[in-house]
Amino acid sequence: MSISAAPVTVAPVGVAQVSVTELQAALRAAWAGQFRAGSLCGSTRTRPPHRQPGAALSGRLVMVVGCHGGAGASTIALSVAQAAGESGRSVRLLDCASAERSGLLTAVDAELGVEPSGWRRGRRGRLPIDRVAEVLASAADVPAPAEEAPGQVEVTVLDTGWGATGVLSGDSWMARAAESAAIVLVARATIPALRRLEQVLATCPGDPVVAVQG
């Protein structure tokens, strides 16, 4: 079973919903530098202000955060990474979930082995997909990403794989990275899920994009 993009609607907070195809087109324009000043392209810094030793979040950073279990964040993260790659930029996708809960396990075409840093490397076509190699207890235990040569990766997409609270405000390198990332919040179109989305929005930094699936 392979992961494919499910029907979704995507909307910036307070703006009319748009399709995932339009989101992908907007991302391609952002990577191409076609957005005006103050947009996603201009506001996303290349690295978080504080990094644990060895963390290498190359290029523009997009964090995809599921607001609840089963939100479909992995599907959205894969779609975002593929859209960025279609723009001609070099991209990598990081799956930060504990090994037994990886949402991208079946998305990988080729396994390339485990790095000493604790990441299992793989590929889907030309897209590098790195997944956490071990079973972890919390987001704070996620190892720093494998080091990349400067300029080798222009876009890094994180499938955060943990609860939004631990990712956005917990004691992990991902929480620090969220301060400078473009954030995509993912939820299902149910009343409990949307209530959880409201709670996450109250603590989410920056101006996130919301993807609602259903």
mmCIF file of C-alpha atoms in Angstrom:
data_model
loop_
_atom_site.group_PDB
_atom_site.id
_atom_site.type_symbol
_atom_site.label_atom_id
_atom_site.label_comp_id
_atom_site.label_asym_id
_atom_site.label_seq_id
_atom_site.Cartn_x
_atom_site.Cartn_y
_atom_site.Cartn_z
ATOM 1 C CA MET A 1 0.000 0.000 0.000
ATOM 2 C CA SER A 2 1.517 3.322 -1.035
ATOM 3 C CA ILE A 3 0.664 6.771 0.250
ATOM 4 C CA SER A 4 -1.086 9.084 -2.158
ATOM 5 C CA ALA A 5 -2.587 12.521 -1.766
ATOM 6 C CA ALA A 6 -6.111 12.229 -0.326
ATOM 7 C CA PRO A 7 -8.819 14.774 -1.179
ATOM 8 C CA VAL A 8 -8.277 17.733 1.120
ATOM 9 C CA THR A 9 -9.176 21.363 1.437
ATOM 10 C CA VAL A 10 -6.507 23.788 2.542
ATOM 11 C CA ALA A 11 -6.974 27.299 3.868
ATOM 12 C CA PRO A 12 -4.899 30.024 5.510
ATOM 13 C CA VAL A 13 -6.530 30.988 8.784
ATOM 14 C CA GLY A 14 -9.449 33.327 8.169
ATOM 15 C CA VAL A 15 -9.374 32.901 4.364
ATOM 16 C CA ALA A 16 -11.614 30.888 2.016
ATOM 17 C CA GLN A 17 -10.601 27.253 1.542
ATOM 18 C CA VAL A 18 -8.486 26.180 -1.438
ATOM 19 C CA SER A 19 -7.646 22.767 -2.869
ATOM 20 C CA VAL A 20 -4.427 20.828 -2.262
ATOM 21 C CA THR A 21 -3.575 21.385 -5.932
ATOM 22 C CA GLU A 22 -3.712 25.140 -5.345
ATOM 23 C CA LEU A 23 -1.557 24.721 -2.229
ATOM 24 C CA GLN A 24 1.029 22.863 -4.293
ATOM 25 C CA ALA A 25 0.963 25.590 -6.939
ATOM 26 C CA ALA A 26 1.421 28.253 -4.261
ATOM 27 C CA LEU A 27 4.401 26.387 -2.840
ATOM 28 C CA ARG A 28 6.001 26.119 -6.271
ATOM 29 C CA ALA A 29 5.593 29.877 -6.685
ATOM 30 C CA ALA A 30 7.091 30.471 -3.236
ATOM 31 C CA TRP A 31 10.160 28.364 -3.984
ATOM 32 C CA ALA A 32 10.531 30.252 -7.291
ATOM 33 C CA GLY A 33 10.552 33.579 -5.428
ATOM 34 C CA GLN A 34 7.305 34.797 -6.977
ATOM 35 C CA PHE A 35 5.637 35.849 -3.696
ATOM 36 C CA ARG A 36 5.635 39.455 -2.554
ATOM 37 C CA ALA A 37 7.619 40.647 0.466
ATOM 38 C CA GLY A 38 6.244 39.344 3.753
ATOM 39 C CA SER A 39 4.911 36.114 2.238
ATOM 40 C CA LEU A 40 5.890 32.524 3.033
ATOM 41 C CA CYS A 41 8.990 32.764 0.871
ATOM 42 C CA GLY A 42 10.246 35.959 2.433
ATOM 43 C CA SER A 43 9.378 35.238 6.073
ATOM 44 C CA THR A 44 10.773 31.715 6.411
ATOM 45 C CA ARG A 45 14.325 31.786 7.764
ATOM 46 C CA THR A 46 16.815 29.142 6.724
ATOM 47 C CA ARG A 47 17.568 27.862 10.244
ATOM 48 C CA PRO A 48 16.016 28.052 13.693
ATOM 49 C CA PRO A 49 17.639 30.528 16.104
ATOM 50 C CA HIS A 50 18.753 27.768 18.498
ATOM 51 C CA ARG A 51 19.828 24.296 17.482
ATOM 52 C CA GLN A 52 20.957 21.286 19.438
ATOM 53 C CA PRO A 53 24.420 20.136 18.295
ATOM 54 C CA GLY A 54 24.322 18.372 14.935
ATOM 55 C CA ALA A 55 20.903 19.657 13.839
ATOM 56 C CA ALA A 56 21.053 20.655 10.162
ATOM 57 C CA LEU A 57 17.751 21.989 8.855
ATOM 58 C CA SER A 58 18.931 23.106 5.454
ATOM 59 C CA GLY A 59 17.165 25.735 3.384
ATOM 60 C CA ARG A 60 13.544 26.765 3.802
ATOM 61 C CA LEU A 61 11.746 24.782 6.500
ATOM 62 C CA VAL A 62 8.126 23.577 6.354
ATOM 63 C CA MET A 63 6.675 21.797 9.421
ATOM 64 C CA VAL A 64 3.533 19.679 8.956
ATOM 65 C CA VAL A 65 1.781 19.118 12.299
ATOM 66 C CA GLY A 66 -1.183 16.830 12.907
ATOM 67 C CA CYS A 67 -3.582 18.361 15.437
ATOM 68 C CA HIS A 68 -4.819 14.918 16.544
ATOM 69 C CA GLY A 69 -4.260 11.234 15.824
ATOM 70 C CA GLY A 70 -5.135 10.131 12.295
ATOM 71 C CA ALA A 71 -5.252 13.672 10.929
ATOM 72 C CA GLY A 72 -3.400 12.709 7.734
ATOM 73 C CA ALA A 73 -0.297 14.840 8.295
ATOM 74 C CA SER A 74 2.008 12.338 6.564
ATOM 75 C CA THR A 75 -0.042 12.495 3.361
ATOM 76 C CA ILE A 76 0.079 16.304 3.409
ATOM 77 C CA ALA A 77 3.835 16.327 4.167
ATOM 78 C CA LEU A 78 4.523 14.031 1.218
ATOM 79 C CA SER A 79 2.390 16.204 -1.091
ATOM 80 C CA VAL A 80 4.196 19.366 0.034
ATOM 81 C CA ALA A 81 7.639 17.780 -0.475
ATOM 82 C CA GLN A 82 6.725 16.503 -3.935
ATOM 83 C CA ALA A 83 5.309 19.906 -4.930
ATOM 84 C CA ALA A 84 8.495 21.630 -3.793
ATOM 85 C CA GLY A 85 10.569 19.112 -5.756
ATOM 86 C CA GLU A 86 8.562 19.786 -8.920
ATOM 87 C CA SER A 87 9.746 23.400 -8.757
ATOM 88 C CA GLY A 88 13.282 22.197 -9.437
ATOM 89 C CA ARG A 89 14.561 22.782 -5.888
ATOM 90 C CA SER A 90 16.429 20.112 -3.927
ATOM 91 C CA VAL A 91 14.161 18.754 -1.178
ATOM 92 C CA ARG A 92 14.309 16.301 1.678
ATOM 93 C CA LEU A 93 11.441 14.942 3.786
ATOM 94 C CA LEU A 94 12.015 14.047 7.458
ATOM 95 C CA ASP A 95 9.613 11.714 9.283
ATOM 96 C CA CYS A 96 10.104 12.467 12.988
ATOM 97 C CA ALA A 97 7.627 9.895 14.337
ATOM 98 C CA SER A 98 8.799 7.008 16.497
ATOM 99 C CA ALA A 99 9.798 4.085 14.247
ATOM 100 C CA GLU A 100 6.722 1.958 14.986
ATOM 101 C CA ARG A 101 4.350 4.839 14.134
ATOM 102 C CA SER A 102 5.914 6.092 10.899
ATOM 103 C CA GLY A 103 3.327 7.417 8.480
ATOM 104 C CA LEU A 104 5.789 7.237 5.572
ATOM 105 C CA LEU A 105 6.925 3.628 5.886
ATOM 106 C CA THR A 106 5.203 2.538 2.671
ATOM 107 C CA ALA A 107 6.097 5.754 0.841
ATOM 108 C CA VAL A 108 9.744 4.684 0.464
ATOM 109 C CA ASP A 109 10.790 2.913 -2.749
ATOM 110 C CA ALA A 110 14.386 2.180 -1.689
ATOM 111 C CA GLU A 111 15.958 1.751 1.755
ATOM 112 C CA LEU A 112 19.510 3.146 2.018
ATOM 113 C CA GLY A 113 20.484 2.094 5.552
ATOM 114 C CA VAL A 114 20.672 3.634 9.020
ATOM 115 C CA GLU A 115 22.956 6.577 9.777
ATOM 116 C CA PRO A 116 24.918 6.858 13.074
ATOM 117 C CA SER A 117 22.765 9.905 13.841
ATOM 118 C CA GLY A 118 19.756 7.599 14.340
ATOM 119 C CA TRP A 119 17.965 8.234 11.038
ATOM 120 C CA ARG A 120 16.980 5.582 8.470
ATOM 121 C CA ARG A 121 17.593 6.917 4.976
ATOM 122 C CA GLY A 122 15.425 6.080 1.972
ATOM 123 C CA ARG A 123 14.114 7.477 -1.283
ATOM 124 C CA ARG A 124 10.843 7.811 -3.171
ATOM 125 C CA GLY A 125 11.926 8.387 -6.744
ATOM 126 C CA ARG A 126 14.330 11.335 -6.441
ATOM 127 C CA LEU A 127 12.914 12.504 -3.102
ATOM 128 C CA PRO A 128 15.077 11.622 -0.059
ATOM 129 C CA ILE A 129 12.937 10.464 2.877
ATOM 130 C CA ASP A 130 14.661 10.082 6.255
ATOM 131 C CA ARG A 131 12.794 8.351 9.094
ATOM 132 C CA VAL A 132 13.619 7.937 12.782
ATOM 133 C CA ALA A 133 15.209 4.492 13.154
ATOM 134 C CA GLU A 134 14.279 3.714 16.778
ATOM 135 C CA VAL A 135 11.259 3.505 19.051
ATOM 136 C CA LEU A 136 11.074 6.723 21.085
ATOM 137 C CA ALA A 137 9.084 7.847 24.127
ATOM 138 C CA SER A 138 8.490 11.519 23.248
ATOM 139 C CA ALA A 139 9.205 14.302 20.768
ATOM 140 C CA ALA A 140 12.097 15.405 22.983
ATOM 141 C CA ASP A 141 13.862 12.105 22.154
ATOM 142 C CA VAL A 142 13.874 12.669 18.384
ATOM 143 C CA PRO A 143 17.536 12.827 17.290
ATOM 144 C CA ALA A 144 18.903 15.824 15.436
ATOM 145 C CA PRO A 145 18.685 15.385 11.641
ATOM 146 C CA ALA A 146 21.664 14.003 9.783
ATOM 147 C CA GLU A 147 24.152 16.680 8.719
ATOM 148 C CA GLU A 148 23.960 17.788 5.089
ATOM 149 C CA ALA A 149 26.550 19.659 3.056
ATOM 150 C CA PRO A 150 25.834 23.432 2.864
ATOM 151 C CA GLY A 151 23.580 24.227 -0.088
ATOM 152 C CA GLN A 152 22.771 20.567 -0.781
ATOM 153 C CA VAL A 153 19.137 20.857 0.390
ATOM 154 C CA GLU A 154 17.074 23.950 -0.429
ATOM 155 C CA VAL A 155 13.782 22.827 1.172
ATOM 156 C CA THR A 156 13.332 20.661 4.287
ATOM 157 C CA VAL A 157 9.846 19.315 5.034
ATOM 158 C CA LEU A 158 9.178 17.882 8.512
ATOM 159 C CA ASP A 159 6.410 15.349 9.122
ATOM 160 C CA THR A 160 6.553 16.002 12.868
ATOM 161 C CA GLY A 161 4.773 12.791 13.901
ATOM 162 C CA TRP A 162 3.970 13.790 17.522
ATOM 163 C CA GLY A 163 1.260 15.662 19.370
ATOM 164 C CA ALA A 164 1.085 19.332 18.513
ATOM 165 C CA THR A 165 1.812 20.440 22.090
ATOM 166 C CA GLY A 166 5.082 18.524 22.276
ATOM 167 C CA VAL A 167 6.124 19.659 18.808
ATOM 168 C CA LEU A 168 5.281 23.371 19.082
ATOM 169 C CA SER A 169 6.007 24.104 22.732
ATOM 170 C CA GLY A 170 7.808 21.088 24.199
ATOM 171 C CA ASP A 171 11.463 20.503 25.000
ATOM 172 C CA SER A 172 12.703 19.397 21.586
ATOM 173 C CA TRP A 173 14.668 20.816 18.670
ATOM 174 C CA MET A 174 11.391 20.783 16.699
ATOM 175 C CA ALA A 175 9.841 23.310 19.111
ATOM 176 C CA ARG A 176 12.776 25.635 18.518
ATOM 177 C CA ALA A 177 12.573 25.061 14.772
ATOM 178 C CA ALA A 178 8.881 26.031 14.805
ATOM 179 C CA GLU A 179 9.889 29.598 15.647
ATOM 180 C CA SER A 180 11.275 30.065 12.132
ATOM 181 C CA ALA A 181 9.327 27.525 10.062
ATOM 182 C CA ALA A 182 6.333 27.750 7.765
ATOM 183 C CA ILE A 183 3.763 25.647 9.645
ATOM 184 C CA VAL A 184 0.935 23.565 8.150
ATOM 185 C CA LEU A 185 -1.658 22.339 10.681
ATOM 186 C CA VAL A 186 -3.679 19.274 9.637
ATOM 187 C CA ALA A 187 -7.064 18.157 10.999
ATOM 188 C CA ARG A 188 -10.084 16.089 9.980
ATOM 189 C CA ALA A 189 -13.446 17.686 9.245
ATOM 190 C CA THR A 190 -15.131 16.553 12.463
ATOM 191 C CA ILE A 191 -16.345 18.610 15.403
ATOM 192 C CA PRO A 192 -13.857 17.109 17.922
ATOM 193 C CA ALA A 193 -10.989 17.539 15.439
ATOM 194 C CA LEU A 194 -11.863 21.167 14.724
ATOM 195 C CA ARG A 195 -12.087 21.901 18.440
ATOM 196 C CA ARG A 196 -8.593 20.474 18.814
ATOM 197 C CA LEU A 197 -7.471 22.592 15.852
ATOM 198 C CA GLU A 198 -8.751 25.702 17.650
ATOM 199 C CA GLN A 199 -6.698 24.775 20.725
ATOM 200 C CA VAL A 200 -3.543 24.302 18.659
ATOM 201 C CA LEU A 201 -4.047 27.605 16.826
ATOM 202 C CA ALA A 202 -4.107 29.402 20.186
ATOM 203 C CA THR A 203 -0.502 28.359 20.872
ATOM 204 C CA CYS A 204 0.923 28.038 17.351
ATOM 205 C CA PRO A 205 3.626 30.589 16.450
ATOM 206 C CA GLY A 206 3.514 32.653 13.285
ATOM 207 C CA ASP A 207 0.732 32.551 10.671
ATOM 208 C CA PRO A 208 0.062 28.873 9.927
ATOM 209 C CA VAL A 209 -1.779 27.328 7.001
ATOM 210 C CA VAL A 210 -4.601 24.892 7.888
ATOM 211 C CA ALA A 211 -5.350 21.730 5.891
ATOM 212 C CA VAL A 212 -8.747 20.195 6.709
ATOM 213 C CA GLN A 213 -9.397 16.713 5.320
ATOM 214 C CA GLY A 214 -12.861 15.228 5.002
#
